[in-house]
Coordinates of C-alpha atoms and ligand atoms in Angstrom, one line a residue:
X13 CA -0.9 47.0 85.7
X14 CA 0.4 50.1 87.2
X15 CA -2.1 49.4 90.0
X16 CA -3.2 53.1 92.1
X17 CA -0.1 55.5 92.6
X18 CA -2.1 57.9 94.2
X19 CA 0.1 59.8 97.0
X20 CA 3.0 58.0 96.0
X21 CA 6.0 59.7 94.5
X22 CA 6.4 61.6 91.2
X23 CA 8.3 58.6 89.7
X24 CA 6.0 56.2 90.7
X25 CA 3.1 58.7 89.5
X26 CA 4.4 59.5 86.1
X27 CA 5.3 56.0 85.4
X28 CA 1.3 55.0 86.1
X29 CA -0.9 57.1 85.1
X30 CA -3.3 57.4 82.7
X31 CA -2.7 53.5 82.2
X32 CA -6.4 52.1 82.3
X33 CA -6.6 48.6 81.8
X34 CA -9.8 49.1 79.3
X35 CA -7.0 51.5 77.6
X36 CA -3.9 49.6 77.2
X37 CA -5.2 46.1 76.7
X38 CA -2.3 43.6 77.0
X39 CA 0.5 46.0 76.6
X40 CA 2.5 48.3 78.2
X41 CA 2.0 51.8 76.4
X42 CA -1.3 52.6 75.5
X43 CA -1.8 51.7 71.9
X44 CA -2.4 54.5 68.7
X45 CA -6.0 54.4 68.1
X46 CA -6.1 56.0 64.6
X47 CA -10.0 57.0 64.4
X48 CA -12.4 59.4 63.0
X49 CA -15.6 57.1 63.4
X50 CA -16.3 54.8 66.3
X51 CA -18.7 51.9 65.5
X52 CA -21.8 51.0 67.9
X53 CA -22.5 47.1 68.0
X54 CA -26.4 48.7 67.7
X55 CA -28.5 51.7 67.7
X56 CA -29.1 51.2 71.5
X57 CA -25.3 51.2 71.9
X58 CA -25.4 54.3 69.8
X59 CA -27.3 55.9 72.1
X60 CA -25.5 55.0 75.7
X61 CA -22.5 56.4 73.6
X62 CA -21.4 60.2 75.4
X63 CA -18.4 62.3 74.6
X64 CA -15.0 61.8 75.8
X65 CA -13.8 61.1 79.5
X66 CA -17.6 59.4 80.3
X67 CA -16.4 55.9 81.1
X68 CA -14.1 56.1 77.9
X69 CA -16.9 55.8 75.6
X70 CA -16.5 56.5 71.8
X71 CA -18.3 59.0 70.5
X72 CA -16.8 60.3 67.2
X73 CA -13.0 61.2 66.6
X74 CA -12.9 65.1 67.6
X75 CA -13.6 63.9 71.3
X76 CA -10.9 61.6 71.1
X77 CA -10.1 58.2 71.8
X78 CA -8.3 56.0 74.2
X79 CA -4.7 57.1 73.4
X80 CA -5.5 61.1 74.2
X81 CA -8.3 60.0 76.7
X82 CA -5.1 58.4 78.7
X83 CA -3.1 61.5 78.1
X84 CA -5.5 63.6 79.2
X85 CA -6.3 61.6 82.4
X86 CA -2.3 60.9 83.1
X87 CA -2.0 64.8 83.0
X88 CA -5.1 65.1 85.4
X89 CA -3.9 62.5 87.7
X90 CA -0.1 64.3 87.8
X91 CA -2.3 67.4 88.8
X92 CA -3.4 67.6 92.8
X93 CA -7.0 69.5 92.5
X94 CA -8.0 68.6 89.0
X95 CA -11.1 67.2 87.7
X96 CA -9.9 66.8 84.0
X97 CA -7.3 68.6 81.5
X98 CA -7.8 69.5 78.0
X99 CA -5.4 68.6 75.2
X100 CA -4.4 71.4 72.6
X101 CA -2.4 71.1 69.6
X102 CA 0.2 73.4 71.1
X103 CA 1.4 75.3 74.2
X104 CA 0.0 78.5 72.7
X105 CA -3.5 77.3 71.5
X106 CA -3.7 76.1 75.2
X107 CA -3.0 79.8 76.7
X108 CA -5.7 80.7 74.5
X109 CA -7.8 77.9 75.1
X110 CA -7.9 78.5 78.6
X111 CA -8.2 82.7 78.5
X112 CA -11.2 82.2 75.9
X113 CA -13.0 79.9 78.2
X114 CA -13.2 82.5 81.2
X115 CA -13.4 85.9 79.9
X116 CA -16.0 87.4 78.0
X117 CA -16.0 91.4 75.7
X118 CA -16.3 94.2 78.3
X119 CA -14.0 92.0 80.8
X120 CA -10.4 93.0 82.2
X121 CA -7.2 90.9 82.1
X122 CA -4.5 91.8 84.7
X123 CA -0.9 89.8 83.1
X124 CA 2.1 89.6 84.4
X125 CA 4.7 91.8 82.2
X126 CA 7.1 88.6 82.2
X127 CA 4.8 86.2 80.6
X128 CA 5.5 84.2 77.6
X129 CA 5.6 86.8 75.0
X130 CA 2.5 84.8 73.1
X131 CA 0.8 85.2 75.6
X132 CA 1.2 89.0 75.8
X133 CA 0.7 89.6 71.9
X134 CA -2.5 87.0 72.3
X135 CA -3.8 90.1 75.4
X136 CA -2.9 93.0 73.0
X137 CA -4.0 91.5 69.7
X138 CA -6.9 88.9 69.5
X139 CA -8.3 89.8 73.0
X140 CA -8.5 93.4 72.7
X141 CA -9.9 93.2 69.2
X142 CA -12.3 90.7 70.8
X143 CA -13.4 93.9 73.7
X144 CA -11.6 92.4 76.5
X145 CA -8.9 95.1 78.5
X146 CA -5.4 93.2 79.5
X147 CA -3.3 95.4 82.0
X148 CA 0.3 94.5 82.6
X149 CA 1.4 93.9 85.8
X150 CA 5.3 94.1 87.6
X151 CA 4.6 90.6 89.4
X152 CA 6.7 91.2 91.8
X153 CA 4.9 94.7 93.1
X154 CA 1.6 93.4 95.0
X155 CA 0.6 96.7 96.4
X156 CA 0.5 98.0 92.4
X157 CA -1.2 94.7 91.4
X158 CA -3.7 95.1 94.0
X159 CA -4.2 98.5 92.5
X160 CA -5.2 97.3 89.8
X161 CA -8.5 95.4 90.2
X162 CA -11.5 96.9 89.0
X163 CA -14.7 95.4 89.2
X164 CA -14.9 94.3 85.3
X165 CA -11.2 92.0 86.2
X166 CA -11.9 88.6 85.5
X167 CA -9.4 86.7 85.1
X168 CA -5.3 87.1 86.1
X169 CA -2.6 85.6 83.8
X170 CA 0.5 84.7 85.5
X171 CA 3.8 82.8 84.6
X172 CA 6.5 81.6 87.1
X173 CA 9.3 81.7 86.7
X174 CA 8.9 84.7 84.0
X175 CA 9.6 84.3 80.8
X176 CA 13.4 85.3 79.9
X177 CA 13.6 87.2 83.4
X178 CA 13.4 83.8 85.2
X179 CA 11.6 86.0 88.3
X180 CA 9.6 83.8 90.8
X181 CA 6.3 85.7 92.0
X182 CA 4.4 85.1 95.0
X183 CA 1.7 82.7 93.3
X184 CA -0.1 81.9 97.1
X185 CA -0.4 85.5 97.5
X186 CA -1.0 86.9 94.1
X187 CA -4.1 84.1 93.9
X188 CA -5.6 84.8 97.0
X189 CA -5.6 88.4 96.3
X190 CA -7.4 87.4 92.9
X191 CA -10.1 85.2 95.0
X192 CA -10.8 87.4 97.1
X193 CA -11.3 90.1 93.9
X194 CA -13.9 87.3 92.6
X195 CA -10.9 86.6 89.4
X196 CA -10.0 83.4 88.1
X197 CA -6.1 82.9 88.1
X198 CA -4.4 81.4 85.2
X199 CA -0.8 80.0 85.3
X200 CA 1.4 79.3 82.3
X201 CA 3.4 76.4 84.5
X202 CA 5.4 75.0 81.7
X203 CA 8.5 75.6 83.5
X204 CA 8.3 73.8 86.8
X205 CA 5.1 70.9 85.4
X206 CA 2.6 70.1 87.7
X207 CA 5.7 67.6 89.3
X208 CA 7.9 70.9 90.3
X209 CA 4.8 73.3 91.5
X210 CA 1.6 71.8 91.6
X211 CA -0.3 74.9 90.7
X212 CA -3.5 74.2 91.7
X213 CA -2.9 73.1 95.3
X214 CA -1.0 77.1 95.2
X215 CA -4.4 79.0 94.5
X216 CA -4.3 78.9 90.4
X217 CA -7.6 77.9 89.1
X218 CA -6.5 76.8 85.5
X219 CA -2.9 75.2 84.9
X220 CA -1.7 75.2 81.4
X221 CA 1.7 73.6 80.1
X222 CA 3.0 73.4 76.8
X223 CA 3.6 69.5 76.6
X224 CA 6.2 70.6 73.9
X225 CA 8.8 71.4 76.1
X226 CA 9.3 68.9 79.2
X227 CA 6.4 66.3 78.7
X228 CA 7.3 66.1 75.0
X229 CA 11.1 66.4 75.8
X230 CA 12.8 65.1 72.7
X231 CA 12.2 68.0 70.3
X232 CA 9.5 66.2 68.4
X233 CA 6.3 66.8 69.4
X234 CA 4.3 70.5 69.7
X235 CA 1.1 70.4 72.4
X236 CA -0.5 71.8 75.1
X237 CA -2.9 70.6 78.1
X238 CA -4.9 73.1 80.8
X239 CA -5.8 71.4 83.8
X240 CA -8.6 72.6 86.6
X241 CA -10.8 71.6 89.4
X242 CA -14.4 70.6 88.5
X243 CA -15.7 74.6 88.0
X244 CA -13.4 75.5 85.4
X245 CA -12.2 72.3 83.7
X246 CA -15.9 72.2 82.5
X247 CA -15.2 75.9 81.2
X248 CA -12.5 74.9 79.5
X249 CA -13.8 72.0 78.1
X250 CA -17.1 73.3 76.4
X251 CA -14.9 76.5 74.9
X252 CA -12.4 73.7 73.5
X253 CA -15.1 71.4 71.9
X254 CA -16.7 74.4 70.4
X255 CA -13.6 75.5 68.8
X256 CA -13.2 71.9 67.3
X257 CA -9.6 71.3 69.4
X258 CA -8.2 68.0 68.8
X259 CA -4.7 66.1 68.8
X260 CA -3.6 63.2 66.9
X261 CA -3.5 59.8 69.0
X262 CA 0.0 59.4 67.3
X263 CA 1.1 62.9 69.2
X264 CA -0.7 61.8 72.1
X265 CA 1.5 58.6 72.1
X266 CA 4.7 60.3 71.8
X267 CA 3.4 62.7 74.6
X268 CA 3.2 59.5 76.9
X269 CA 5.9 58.1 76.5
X270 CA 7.6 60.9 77.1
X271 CA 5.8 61.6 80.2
X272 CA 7.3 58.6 82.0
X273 CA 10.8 59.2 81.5
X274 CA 10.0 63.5 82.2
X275 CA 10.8 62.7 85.9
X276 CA 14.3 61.7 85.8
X277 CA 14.9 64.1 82.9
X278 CA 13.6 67.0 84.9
X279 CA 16.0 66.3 87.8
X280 CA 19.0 65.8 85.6
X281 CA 18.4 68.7 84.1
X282 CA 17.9 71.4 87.2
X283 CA 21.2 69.2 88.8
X284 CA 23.2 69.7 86.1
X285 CA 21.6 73.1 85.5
X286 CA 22.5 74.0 88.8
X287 CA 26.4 73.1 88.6
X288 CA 26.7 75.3 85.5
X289 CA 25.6 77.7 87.0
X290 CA 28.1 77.2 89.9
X291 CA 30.4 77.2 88.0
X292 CA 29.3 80.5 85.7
X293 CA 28.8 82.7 88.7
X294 CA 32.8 82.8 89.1
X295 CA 33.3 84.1 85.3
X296 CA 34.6 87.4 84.7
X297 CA 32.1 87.5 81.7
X298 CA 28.8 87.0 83.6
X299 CA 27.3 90.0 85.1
X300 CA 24.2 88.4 86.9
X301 CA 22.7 84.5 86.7
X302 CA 18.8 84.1 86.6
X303 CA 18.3 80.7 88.0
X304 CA 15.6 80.6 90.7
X305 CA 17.0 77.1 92.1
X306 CA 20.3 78.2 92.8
X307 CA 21.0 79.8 96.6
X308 CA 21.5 83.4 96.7
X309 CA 19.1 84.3 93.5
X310 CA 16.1 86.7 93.5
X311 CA 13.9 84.3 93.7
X312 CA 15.3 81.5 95.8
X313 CA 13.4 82.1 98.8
X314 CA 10.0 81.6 96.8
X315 CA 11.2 79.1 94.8
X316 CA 12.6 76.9 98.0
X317 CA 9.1 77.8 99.6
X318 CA 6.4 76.8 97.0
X319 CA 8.2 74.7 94.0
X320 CA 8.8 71.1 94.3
X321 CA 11.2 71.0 91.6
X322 CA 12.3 72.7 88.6
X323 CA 14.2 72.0 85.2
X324 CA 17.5 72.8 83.1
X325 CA 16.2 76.1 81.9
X326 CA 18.0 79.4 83.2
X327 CA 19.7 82.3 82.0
X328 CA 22.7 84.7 83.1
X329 CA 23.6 88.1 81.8
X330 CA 27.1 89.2 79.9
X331 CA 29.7 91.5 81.7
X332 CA 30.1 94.2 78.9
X333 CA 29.1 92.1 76.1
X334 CA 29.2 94.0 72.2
X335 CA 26.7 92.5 70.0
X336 CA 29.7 90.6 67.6
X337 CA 31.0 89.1 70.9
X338 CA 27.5 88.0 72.2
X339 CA 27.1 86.4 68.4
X340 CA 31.1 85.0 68.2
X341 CA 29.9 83.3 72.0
X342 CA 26.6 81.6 70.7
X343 CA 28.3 80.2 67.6
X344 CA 31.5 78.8 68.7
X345 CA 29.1 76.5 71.4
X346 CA 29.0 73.2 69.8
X347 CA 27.2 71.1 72.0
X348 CA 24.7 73.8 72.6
X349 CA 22.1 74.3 69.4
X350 CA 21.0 77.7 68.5
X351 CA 17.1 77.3 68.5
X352 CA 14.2 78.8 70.3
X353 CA 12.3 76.1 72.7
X354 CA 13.8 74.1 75.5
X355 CA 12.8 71.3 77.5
X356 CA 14.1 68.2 75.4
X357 CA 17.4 66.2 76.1
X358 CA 19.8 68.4 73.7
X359 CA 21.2 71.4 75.5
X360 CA 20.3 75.0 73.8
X361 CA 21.3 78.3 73.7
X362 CA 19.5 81.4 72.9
X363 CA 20.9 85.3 72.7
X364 CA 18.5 87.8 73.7
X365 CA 18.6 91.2 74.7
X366 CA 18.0 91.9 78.3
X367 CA 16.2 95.2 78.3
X368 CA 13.3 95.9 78.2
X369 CA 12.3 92.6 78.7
X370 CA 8.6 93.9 80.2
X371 CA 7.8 94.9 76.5
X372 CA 4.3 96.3 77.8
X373 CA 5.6 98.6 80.1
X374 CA 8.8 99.3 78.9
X375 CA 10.7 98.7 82.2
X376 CA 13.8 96.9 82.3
X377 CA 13.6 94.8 85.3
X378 CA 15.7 94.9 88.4
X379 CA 19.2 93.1 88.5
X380 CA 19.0 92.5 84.8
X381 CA 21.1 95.2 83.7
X382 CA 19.6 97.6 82.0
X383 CA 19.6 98.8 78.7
X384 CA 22.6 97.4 76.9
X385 CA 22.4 94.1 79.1
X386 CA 23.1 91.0 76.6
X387 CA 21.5 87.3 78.1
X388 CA 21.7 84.0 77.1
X389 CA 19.4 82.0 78.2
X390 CA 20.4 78.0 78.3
X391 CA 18.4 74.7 78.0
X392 CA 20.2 72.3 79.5
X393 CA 20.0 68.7 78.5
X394 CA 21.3 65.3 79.6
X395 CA 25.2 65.8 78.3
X396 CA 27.5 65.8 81.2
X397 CA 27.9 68.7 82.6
X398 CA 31.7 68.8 82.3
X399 CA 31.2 68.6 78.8
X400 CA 29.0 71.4 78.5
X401 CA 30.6 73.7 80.7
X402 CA 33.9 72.9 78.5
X403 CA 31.8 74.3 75.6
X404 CA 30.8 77.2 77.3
X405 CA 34.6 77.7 78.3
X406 CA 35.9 77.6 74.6
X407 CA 32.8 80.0 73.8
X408 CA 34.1 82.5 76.8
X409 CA 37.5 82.5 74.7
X410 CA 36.0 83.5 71.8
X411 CA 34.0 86.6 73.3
X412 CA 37.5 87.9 74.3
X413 CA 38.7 87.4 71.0
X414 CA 35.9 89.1 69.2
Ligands
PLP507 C1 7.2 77.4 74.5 C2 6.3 78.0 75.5 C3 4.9 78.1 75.3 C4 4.3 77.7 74.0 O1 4.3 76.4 73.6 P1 4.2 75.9 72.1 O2 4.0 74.4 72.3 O3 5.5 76.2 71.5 O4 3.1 76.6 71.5 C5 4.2 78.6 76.3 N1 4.7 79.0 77.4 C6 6.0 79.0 77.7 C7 6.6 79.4 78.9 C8 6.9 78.5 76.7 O5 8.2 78.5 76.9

């Protein structure tokens, strides 16, 4: 068996977890229990039964079963400071998961203007139908933030890096402001995983990841987990069994075996990552490179300070770029796909429009370029990186052309 991995690396950690004995029986990978009903040997047995998590005992099939009970724990485990995570059929239904089990009508939201946009239309649409007040926030202005807090503010959403702007914030500081305010802080860590920032052991109170992305990390799989210490994990678990949330044990299969390899692929990822960009920052085409792990970025400092790792996902910003030649760019890439999520082993490129990117406030962020500012964001994936950056050579001819 994996035996305990406690304190020892993230390899060793993401290779163990979640592997119970009582689980996995005889095999490596914890087996696909397909169930809706769970059978008692007898009426007594009925009754020692409980939901899912005590001792692994059956209940009935929308609390589970071995396969998501070892997910769940596995994500737990990977998560300094939690007492249990919650599984979600998808990265978004765990933002809202998690905002629905700690705010209430009449209460204020303070998110960050570079979240996930989801998670901004989920604070502008459901929420404030539903009587609770989300205010945008410019993460990276504390004094303003601070300004911000009433005394109906709950609950603060963050994200780091941001969404498309790929800005770090100051989670330690931005939290511990939020404590002291009496606010539980949320973090949308799906970029870094609890293996590049362990958000808890940083001041967040709930962790959410969509498993979709790196966890997932072959394109194949749509879910999402919240983590949190023993307060808020049992928050987030009544709010989730009341809304009936449940994932298939085949999903949850997928999800684990993708978590053991999500190390490596992590690391491969911000390496290679990190030598495209290199290599990008002396183009005549790029005006600016968002990409937190690379020296001299915005958020570098922050990053070096608090993260523990990071991930292929970055994005730079075109030199002059028309529209046609942003398009002739994207589609002359043929190693990169043209699709919208990241996080699995194919490399992928996405065209965006820089400004505003802080669509709640209307303010193009610094060093992004203002109004007419093309990006491009890129997933990488495990290609070689010479390879890739060939690609993005023959895509640089083509802008010139077009
Ligand atoms: C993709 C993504 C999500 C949503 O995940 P889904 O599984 O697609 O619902 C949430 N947050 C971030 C930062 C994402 O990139």
């Amino acid at each position: 068996m994996a035996g305990n991995t406690d304190g020892k690396g993230p390899g060793t950690r993401l290779v163990g977890a979640g592997r119970r004995e009582e689980w996995t029986g005889q095999v490596v990978n914890p087996p696909v229990w397909r169930a809706s009903t769970h059978l008692y040997a007898c009426e007594a047995d009925r009754k020692a039964g409980g939901p899912q998590g005590k001792d692994g005992k059956f209940y009935y099939g929308r609390q589970g079963a071995p396969t998501q009970w070892a997910l769940a724990e596995a994500l737990t485990q990977l998560e300094p400071g939690a007492a249990g995570t919650m599984l979600y059929p998808s990265g978004v239904a765990a933002i809202n998961g998690a905002l629905l089990s700690v705010l209430n009508p009449g209460d204020v939201l303070l998110i960050s203007d570079n979240s996930y946009e989801p998670s901004r239309v989920m604070a502008t649409g459901f929420l404030k139908r539903w009587g609770v007040e989300a205010r945008f926030f410019d993460p990276l202005d504390i004094t303003a933030y601070e300004a911000l807090f009433c005394k109906r503010t709950k609950a603060v959403w963050l994200e780091s890096p941001g969404s498309l702007t790929m800005e770090v914030c100051d989670i330690p500081e931005l939290t511990r402001i939020a404590r002291e305010k009496d606010a539980v802080s949320l973090i949308d860590n799906t970029w870094a995983s609890a293996i590049g920032f362990p958000a808890l052991e940083r001041g967040c109170d709930i962790s959410v990841m969509s498993l979709t992305k790196h966890v997932g990390g072959h394109s194949d799989l749509m879910m999402g987990s919240a983590g949190a210490g023993e307060r808020y994990y049992r928050a987030l678990r009544r709010t989730s069994v009341q809304m009936g949330n449940v994932v298939s044990p085949d999903d949850a299969a997928l999800a684990l075996r993708g978590l053991r390899t999500m190390g490596v692929r992590l690391e491969r990822g911000l390496q290679s990552a990190l030598t495209i960009a290199k290599w990008l920052r002396d183009r005549p085409e790029v005006a600016a490179i968002h990409c937190p792990a690379l020296e001299g970025d915005a958020g570098y400092d922050l990053w070096k300070r608090d993260f523990t790792g990071g991930c292929g996902l970055f994005s730079f910003t075109l030199a002059d770029a028309i529209p046609e030649g942003r398009a002739a760019f994207v589609d002359r890439l043929e190693l990169f796909g043209i699709g919208y999520s990241w996080g699995g082993y194919e490399s992928l490129a996405l065209a965006y429009d820089a400004a505003p990117i802080r669509n709640a406030m209307a303010v193009p962020c610094a060093d992004q370029g203002g109004g007419a500012a093309m990006s491009i964001r890129l997933s990488i994936g495990l290609e070689d990186p010479a390879d890739l950056i060939a690609d993005l050579e023959a895509g640089f001819a083509e802008l010139k052309n077009a």
